[in-house]
């Protein structure tokens, strides 16, 4: 296997700081080096696209503030070379998933302890990484919904929202999910969402006042701006709102959507003994592997569904190769995607 490897490989990096992903990125050639002790070399088949990809190109994270910046942070592929001292756990040909900067790359050399073996190479396993893990751990560790409570998921037909809907249902909750358009509403119904709310046709605040008169116990919120304000107003007594992001502001210079209500937030929470809690996935590093294993088991047992969008809805071959990553990011921000957006970085390789 090692003799068949190329001398160089390609990866996508940000060469300038801007929230305009397409303007920021460039494909570069790199020398392919063998893994050192304790490492494995992975050929990436599928890489996931996330809203935060443009936060990397904008330099909004401390560890990624000076170009060139490695882009992409989740992938699924196969082990093609094993370094000394890895042991029997990982062998050449093993399908694996990983969370690491630089997944928009044809090859990745990573510590053997940082990769997750998976049953096969499928795009669905990419969706369980950043998106699935965010939903699972945000609900379990921060939102803590109980059976019988009402949960509102914003951006519910997106990569992470789809899992928040299903995982809340598995906890015995009543789930409402916001979306835009009939196709997304149909997806939410198929995922078990009790009440899809298409905000292009209905006013969210009116629906919540009418159908949740006692308020919402838990909100899984990643949109920001007016959606955040409406969700805070809808909180029940002792309600918990989880902030997993604020995508509405990512395509701006500030990176943060404007809210006319933030100055009054303490008073709005006080009267309900409610709370707003932040969630950032990598603050729960020790929980990642057991949570991922749980999600894989649920998926394999048919208790969890992973909707994947590879850009084929409009015909054609979809998102293939590093060249397609900017198109995939644009697709995410077009509000027309369904589920998790995944790019096939190696379309000539068959699934394992």
Short mmCIF file of C-alpha atoms in Angstrom, two decimals:
data_model
loop_
_atom_site.label_atom_id
_atom_site.label_comp_id
_atom_site.label_asym_id
_atom_site.label_seq_id
_atom_site.Cartn_x
_atom_site.Cartn_y
_atom_site.Cartn_z
CA UNK A 1 0.00 0.00 0.00
CA UNK A 2 2.77 2.43 0.91
CA UNK A 3 4.48 1.96 -2.48
CA UNK A 4 1.29 3.02 -4.26
CA UNK A 5 1.11 6.35 -2.46
CA UNK A 6 1.91 9.57 -4.33
CA UNK A 7 4.79 11.86 -3.45
CA UNK A 8 2.52 14.89 -3.14
CA UNK A 9 -1.09 15.65 -2.31
CA UNK A 10 -3.44 18.63 -2.47
CA UNK A 11 -5.15 20.54 0.29
CA UNK A 12 -7.35 23.62 0.59
CA UNK A 13 -6.04 26.49 2.71
CA UNK A 14 -7.02 30.08 3.41
CA UNK A 15 -4.36 32.46 2.14
CA UNK A 16 -6.13 35.64 3.26
CA UNK A 17 -8.51 36.61 6.04
CA UNK A 18 -12.07 37.26 4.90
CA UNK A 19 -15.52 35.88 5.60
CA UNK A 20 -15.87 35.41 1.83
CA UNK A 21 -14.82 31.77 1.68
CA UNK A 22 -14.33 31.63 -2.09
CA UNK A 23 -12.01 34.64 -2.06
CA UNK A 24 -10.02 33.32 0.89
CA UNK A 25 -9.08 29.86 -0.34
CA UNK A 26 -6.47 28.28 -2.57
CA UNK A 27 -5.53 24.69 -3.39
CA UNK A 28 -1.86 23.98 -2.70
CA UNK A 29 0.42 21.00 -3.29
CA UNK A 30 2.18 19.45 -0.30
CA UNK A 31 4.77 16.75 0.18
CA UNK A 32 3.25 13.49 1.39
CA UNK A 33 5.31 12.34 4.36
CA UNK A 34 5.02 8.94 6.06
CA UNK A 35 3.43 8.74 9.52
CA UNK A 36 5.76 8.92 12.50
CA UNK A 37 5.51 6.87 15.69
CA UNK A 38 1.93 6.55 16.88
CA UNK A 39 0.46 8.09 13.74
CA UNK A 40 -1.62 6.84 10.82
CA UNK A 41 -1.93 8.24 7.32
CA UNK A 42 -5.52 8.60 6.13
CA UNK A 43 -6.80 9.08 2.61
CA UNK A 44 -9.93 11.22 3.01
CA UNK A 45 -12.98 10.18 1.06
CA UNK A 46 -15.66 12.47 2.53
CA UNK A 47 -15.32 15.84 4.29
CA UNK A 48 -18.10 17.76 6.00
CA UNK A 49 -19.02 21.39 5.44
CA UNK A 50 -19.95 23.53 8.44
CA UNK A 51 -21.19 27.07 8.96
CA UNK A 52 -18.04 27.77 10.96
CA UNK A 53 -15.81 27.17 7.93
CA UNK A 54 -16.07 30.86 7.13
CA UNK A 55 -15.19 31.72 10.72
CA UNK A 56 -11.86 30.02 10.03
CA UNK A 57 -11.25 32.02 6.85
CA UNK A 58 -12.21 35.18 8.75
CA UNK A 59 -9.62 34.37 11.44
CA UNK A 60 -12.16 34.37 14.26
CA UNK A 61 -10.54 31.49 16.15
CA UNK A 62 -7.26 32.11 17.96
CA UNK A 63 -5.54 29.00 16.60
CA UNK A 64 -6.49 29.93 13.02
CA UNK A 65 -5.83 33.64 12.78
CA UNK A 66 -2.76 33.82 10.54
CA UNK A 67 -2.67 32.46 6.96
CA UNK A 68 -2.09 29.94 5.61
CA UNK A 69 -4.94 28.33 7.58
CA UNK A 70 -5.90 24.68 7.30
CA UNK A 71 -9.59 24.32 6.48
CA UNK A 72 -12.23 21.73 7.19
CA UNK A 73 -12.37 19.87 10.48
CA UNK A 74 -14.09 16.52 9.96
CA UNK A 75 -13.61 13.65 7.57
CA UNK A 76 -14.10 9.96 6.83
CA UNK A 77 -11.63 7.84 4.90
CA UNK A 78 -9.34 4.85 5.16
CA UNK A 79 -5.97 4.20 6.73
CA UNK A 80 -3.35 3.83 4.00
CA UNK A 81 -0.18 3.69 6.11
CA UNK A 82 0.56 2.94 9.77
CA UNK A 83 3.47 4.38 11.74
CA UNK A 84 5.59 2.52 14.29
CA UNK A 85 4.00 1.71 17.63
CA UNK A 86 0.38 2.01 16.59
CA UNK A 87 -0.42 -1.55 17.63
CA UNK A 88 -3.16 -3.82 16.35
CA UNK A 89 -6.06 -1.38 16.69
CA UNK A 90 -5.66 0.27 13.28
CA UNK A 91 -4.53 -1.46 10.11
CA UNK A 92 -4.14 -0.45 6.49
CA UNK A 93 -7.58 -0.40 4.89
CA UNK A 94 -9.43 0.38 8.13
CA UNK A 95 -12.34 2.85 7.63
CA UNK A 96 -12.04 5.74 10.08
CA UNK A 97 -13.61 9.06 10.99
CA UNK A 98 -11.72 11.99 12.47
CA UNK A 99 -12.06 15.48 13.90
CA UNK A 100 -8.99 17.54 12.99
CA UNK A 101 -8.16 20.80 11.27
CA UNK A 102 -7.37 20.34 7.59
CA UNK A 103 -9.98 17.80 6.47
CA UNK A 104 -10.32 19.62 3.13
CA UNK A 105 -7.25 17.65 2.13
CA UNK A 106 -6.63 14.50 0.12
CA UNK A 107 -4.51 13.00 2.93
CA UNK A 108 -4.25 13.52 6.68
CA UNK A 109 -1.52 12.27 9.05
CA UNK A 110 -2.98 12.00 12.54
CA UNK A 111 -2.36 10.45 15.93
CA UNK A 112 -3.84 6.97 16.00
CA UNK A 113 -5.60 7.80 19.25
CA UNK A 114 -7.49 10.69 17.68
CA UNK A 115 -9.34 8.74 14.97
CA UNK A 116 -12.58 6.79 15.33
CA UNK A 117 -12.93 3.41 13.59
CA UNK A 118 -16.25 3.15 11.71
CA UNK A 119 -18.00 0.17 10.11
CA UNK A 120 -17.62 1.51 6.55
CA UNK A 121 -16.80 4.60 4.53
CA UNK A 122 -20.11 6.41 4.19
CA UNK A 123 -20.97 10.12 4.11
CA UNK A 124 -23.50 9.54 6.89
CA UNK A 125 -20.65 8.98 9.34
CA UNK A 126 -19.28 12.45 8.56
CA UNK A 127 -22.61 13.91 9.66
CA UNK A 128 -22.23 12.28 13.08
CA UNK A 129 -18.99 14.16 13.82
CA UNK A 130 -19.35 17.93 14.31
CA UNK A 131 -23.10 17.97 13.68
CA UNK A 132 -24.18 14.83 15.48
CA UNK A 133 -21.80 15.30 18.40
CA UNK A 134 -22.89 18.91 18.86
CA UNK A 135 -26.53 17.88 19.05
CA UNK A 136 -25.91 14.94 21.39
CA UNK A 137 -23.60 16.70 23.83
CA UNK A 138 -25.38 20.06 23.79
CA UNK A 139 -28.64 18.38 24.73
CA UNK A 140 -27.13 15.95 27.24
CA UNK A 141 -24.68 18.27 29.00
CA UNK A 142 -26.23 21.71 28.63
CA UNK A 143 -29.93 21.61 27.69
CA UNK A 144 -30.77 18.45 29.65
CA UNK A 145 -34.32 17.97 28.32
CA UNK A 146 -36.55 15.54 30.19
CA UNK A 147 -39.32 13.32 28.88
CA UNK A 148 -42.51 15.32 28.42
CA UNK A 149 -40.75 18.66 27.96
CA UNK A 150 -41.09 20.80 24.85
CA UNK A 151 -37.97 21.45 22.74
CA UNK A 152 -37.63 24.04 19.98
CA UNK A 153 -34.90 23.45 17.39
CA UNK A 154 -34.00 26.34 15.09
CA UNK A 155 -32.47 25.56 11.70
CA UNK A 156 -33.93 22.12 12.29
CA UNK A 157 -33.44 20.74 8.76
CA UNK A 158 -29.73 21.56 8.74
CA UNK A 159 -26.72 19.41 9.48
CA UNK A 160 -26.92 19.59 13.28
CA UNK A 161 -30.58 20.54 13.68
CA UNK A 162 -31.72 17.25 12.17
CA UNK A 163 -29.96 15.35 14.98
CA UNK A 164 -31.22 17.66 17.71
CA UNK A 165 -34.77 16.90 16.54
CA UNK A 166 -34.27 13.14 16.61
CA UNK A 167 -32.27 12.99 19.83
CA UNK A 168 -34.84 15.11 21.65
CA UNK A 169 -37.55 12.77 20.41
CA UNK A 170 -35.56 9.78 21.69
CA UNK A 171 -35.58 11.51 25.08
CA UNK A 172 -39.39 11.58 25.00
CA UNK A 173 -39.82 15.27 24.23
CA UNK A 174 -42.31 17.15 22.11
CA UNK A 175 -40.24 18.79 19.36
CA UNK A 176 -40.91 21.84 17.22
CA UNK A 177 -38.50 22.74 14.44
CA UNK A 178 -38.07 25.87 12.35
CA UNK A 179 -37.27 25.64 8.65
CA UNK A 180 -37.67 27.47 5.36
CA UNK A 181 -39.62 25.79 2.57
CA UNK A 182 -41.80 22.75 1.98
CA UNK A 183 -38.94 20.34 1.26
CA UNK A 184 -37.40 21.04 4.66
CA UNK A 185 -40.75 20.73 6.38
CA UNK A 186 -41.23 17.32 4.76
CA UNK A 187 -37.79 16.24 5.94
CA UNK A 188 -38.59 17.27 9.50
CA UNK A 189 -41.84 15.33 9.41
CA UNK A 190 -39.93 12.26 8.20
CA UNK A 191 -37.46 12.71 11.08
CA UNK A 192 -40.29 12.67 13.62
CA UNK A 193 -40.59 16.39 14.34
CA UNK A 194 -43.98 16.99 15.97
CA UNK A 195 -44.42 20.46 14.51
CA UNK A 196 -42.33 21.75 11.61
CA UNK A 197 -42.67 25.54 11.43
CA UNK A 198 -41.99 26.97 7.99
CA UNK A 199 -41.20 30.58 8.85
CA UNK A 200 -41.62 31.62 5.21
CA UNK A 201 -45.33 30.89 5.61
CA UNK A 202 -45.98 31.27 9.34
CA UNK A 203 -44.87 33.74 11.98
CA UNK A 204 -42.80 31.87 14.52
CA UNK A 205 -43.76 34.02 17.50
CA UNK A 206 -47.47 33.58 16.78
CA UNK A 207 -47.15 29.81 16.42
CA UNK A 208 -45.25 29.54 19.71
CA UNK A 209 -47.74 31.71 21.61
CA UNK A 210 -50.66 29.70 20.24
CA UNK A 211 -49.26 26.18 20.50
CA UNK A 212 -46.92 26.51 23.48
CA UNK A 213 -48.87 28.81 25.84
CA UNK A 214 -46.76 27.74 28.84
CA UNK A 215 -43.54 28.28 26.91
CA UNK A 216 -40.72 26.11 25.61
CA UNK A 217 -38.53 24.20 28.05
CA UNK A 218 -35.40 23.88 25.89
CA UNK A 219 -34.29 25.78 22.79
CA UNK A 220 -31.50 24.47 20.55
CA UNK A 221 -30.49 27.70 18.81
CA UNK A 222 -27.91 28.27 16.08
CA UNK A 223 -29.38 31.09 13.98
CA UNK A 224 -29.11 34.23 16.08
CA UNK A 225 -30.60 37.67 15.51
CA UNK A 226 -34.38 37.85 15.48
CA UNK A 227 -34.65 34.06 15.84
CA UNK A 228 -32.70 34.25 19.10
CA UNK A 229 -34.91 37.08 20.38
CA UNK A 230 -38.10 35.18 19.57
CA UNK A 231 -36.77 32.03 21.22
CA UNK A 232 -35.85 33.88 24.44
CA UNK A 233 -39.35 35.33 24.62
CA UNK A 234 -40.79 31.81 24.18
CA UNK A 235 -38.87 30.27 27.10
CA UNK A 236 -40.93 28.69 29.84
CA UNK A 237 -40.26 29.14 33.53
CA UNK A 238 -36.89 27.44 34.20
CA UNK A 239 -36.37 27.28 30.41
CA UNK A 240 -32.90 26.72 28.94
CA UNK A 241 -31.67 28.15 25.65
CA UNK A 242 -28.53 26.56 24.18
CA UNK A 243 -26.48 28.78 21.89
CA UNK A 244 -24.59 26.54 19.45
CA UNK A 245 -23.84 29.40 17.04
CA UNK A 246 -25.33 32.40 15.27
CA UNK A 247 -25.06 31.66 11.56
CA UNK A 248 -27.05 34.74 10.61
CA UNK A 249 -24.02 36.89 11.41
CA UNK A 250 -21.17 34.80 10.01
CA UNK A 251 -21.23 36.45 6.59
CA UNK A 252 -20.67 39.90 8.10
CA UNK A 253 -17.49 41.68 9.13
CA UNK A 254 -18.54 41.51 12.78
CA UNK A 255 -19.45 37.80 12.68
CA UNK A 256 -22.32 38.50 15.07
CA UNK A 257 -25.95 39.22 14.14
CA UNK A 258 -27.47 42.33 15.61
CA UNK A 259 -30.05 42.00 18.37
CA UNK A 260 -32.15 44.89 19.60
CA UNK A 261 -32.99 43.01 22.80
CA UNK A 262 -29.60 42.03 24.28
CA UNK A 263 -29.61 45.00 26.66
CA UNK A 264 -32.85 43.69 28.20
CA UNK A 265 -31.78 40.03 28.26
CA UNK A 266 -31.11 39.88 32.04
CA UNK A 267 -34.59 41.15 32.83
CA UNK A 268 -36.23 38.81 30.36
CA UNK A 269 -34.47 35.82 31.90
CA UNK A 270 -34.88 36.89 35.51
CA UNK A 271 -38.67 36.82 35.64
CA UNK A 272 -38.71 33.22 34.34
CA UNK A 273 -35.66 31.91 36.21
CA UNK A 274 -34.54 30.99 32.70
CA UNK A 275 -31.03 30.75 31.31
CA UNK A 276 -29.01 31.13 28.12
CA UNK A 277 -26.12 28.67 27.92
CA UNK A 278 -23.31 28.47 25.37
CA UNK A 279 -22.02 25.25 23.85
CA UNK A 280 -18.72 24.76 22.03
CA UNK A 281 -18.01 21.17 21.02
CA UNK A 282 -14.29 21.05 21.77
CA UNK A 283 -14.84 22.07 25.39
CA UNK A 284 -16.16 18.52 25.80
CA UNK A 285 -13.17 16.74 24.30
CA UNK A 286 -13.19 13.79 26.71
CA UNK A 287 -16.81 13.07 25.81
CA UNK A 288 -16.32 12.88 22.04
CA UNK A 289 -15.44 9.22 21.56
CA UNK A 290 -18.18 7.67 23.75
CA UNK A 291 -20.76 10.05 22.29
CA UNK A 292 -19.67 9.23 18.73
CA UNK A 293 -19.83 5.50 19.44
CA UNK A 294 -23.37 5.97 20.75
CA UNK A 295 -24.43 7.84 17.61
CA UNK A 296 -22.92 5.17 15.34
CA UNK A 297 -24.86 2.47 17.19
CA UNK A 298 -28.10 4.44 16.88
CA UNK A 299 -27.51 4.97 13.16
CA UNK A 300 -26.65 1.34 12.52
CA UNK A 301 -29.73 0.21 14.49
CA UNK A 302 -32.01 2.44 12.44
CA UNK A 303 -32.93 4.61 15.44
CA UNK A 304 -31.22 7.64 13.95
CA UNK A 305 -31.39 8.93 10.41
CA UNK A 306 -28.68 11.03 8.76
CA UNK A 307 -29.87 13.23 5.91
CA UNK A 308 -26.89 14.03 3.68
CA UNK A 309 -26.76 16.68 0.97
CA UNK A 310 -23.99 16.09 -1.58
CA UNK A 311 -25.26 18.66 -4.07
CA UNK A 312 -27.03 16.25 -6.39
CA UNK A 313 -30.57 17.56 -6.00
CA UNK A 314 -30.27 19.78 -9.08
CA UNK A 315 -28.69 17.01 -11.16
CA UNK A 316 -25.08 16.48 -12.06
CA UNK A 317 -22.33 14.78 -10.12
CA UNK A 318 -22.63 16.85 -6.94
CA UNK A 319 -19.81 18.21 -4.80
CA UNK A 320 -16.71 16.34 -5.94
CA UNK A 321 -13.07 17.16 -5.29
CA UNK A 322 -11.42 20.05 -3.47
CA UNK A 323 -12.53 22.42 -6.22
CA UNK A 324 -16.16 21.88 -5.13
CA UNK A 325 -15.69 22.94 -1.51
CA UNK A 326 -16.43 26.67 -2.12
CA UNK A 327 -19.61 25.68 -3.98
CA UNK A 328 -20.62 23.48 -1.06
CA UNK A 329 -20.05 26.32 1.43
CA UNK A 330 -22.10 28.63 -0.78
CA UNK A 331 -24.84 25.99 -0.90
CA UNK A 332 -25.00 25.95 2.90
CA UNK A 333 -25.56 29.69 3.04
CA UNK A 334 -28.13 29.62 0.24
CA UNK A 335 -30.66 28.12 2.69
CA UNK A 336 -31.51 25.46 0.11
CA UNK A 337 -29.55 22.57 1.62
CA UNK A 338 -31.22 19.58 3.25
CA UNK A 339 -29.33 17.92 6.09
CA UNK A 340 -25.56 17.71 6.33
CA UNK A 341 -23.50 18.97 3.38
CA UNK A 342 -20.70 16.57 2.44
CA UNK A 343 -18.04 16.78 -0.27
CA UNK A 344 -16.65 13.67 -1.97
CA UNK A 345 -12.92 14.35 -2.11
CA UNK A 346 -12.09 11.12 -3.92
CA UNK A 347 -14.92 10.41 -6.39
CA UNK A 348 -12.87 7.78 -8.24
CA UNK A 349 -12.60 5.57 -5.17
CA UNK A 350 -15.43 3.16 -4.49
CA UNK A 351 -17.09 3.00 -1.08
CA UNK A 352 -15.72 0.43 1.36
#
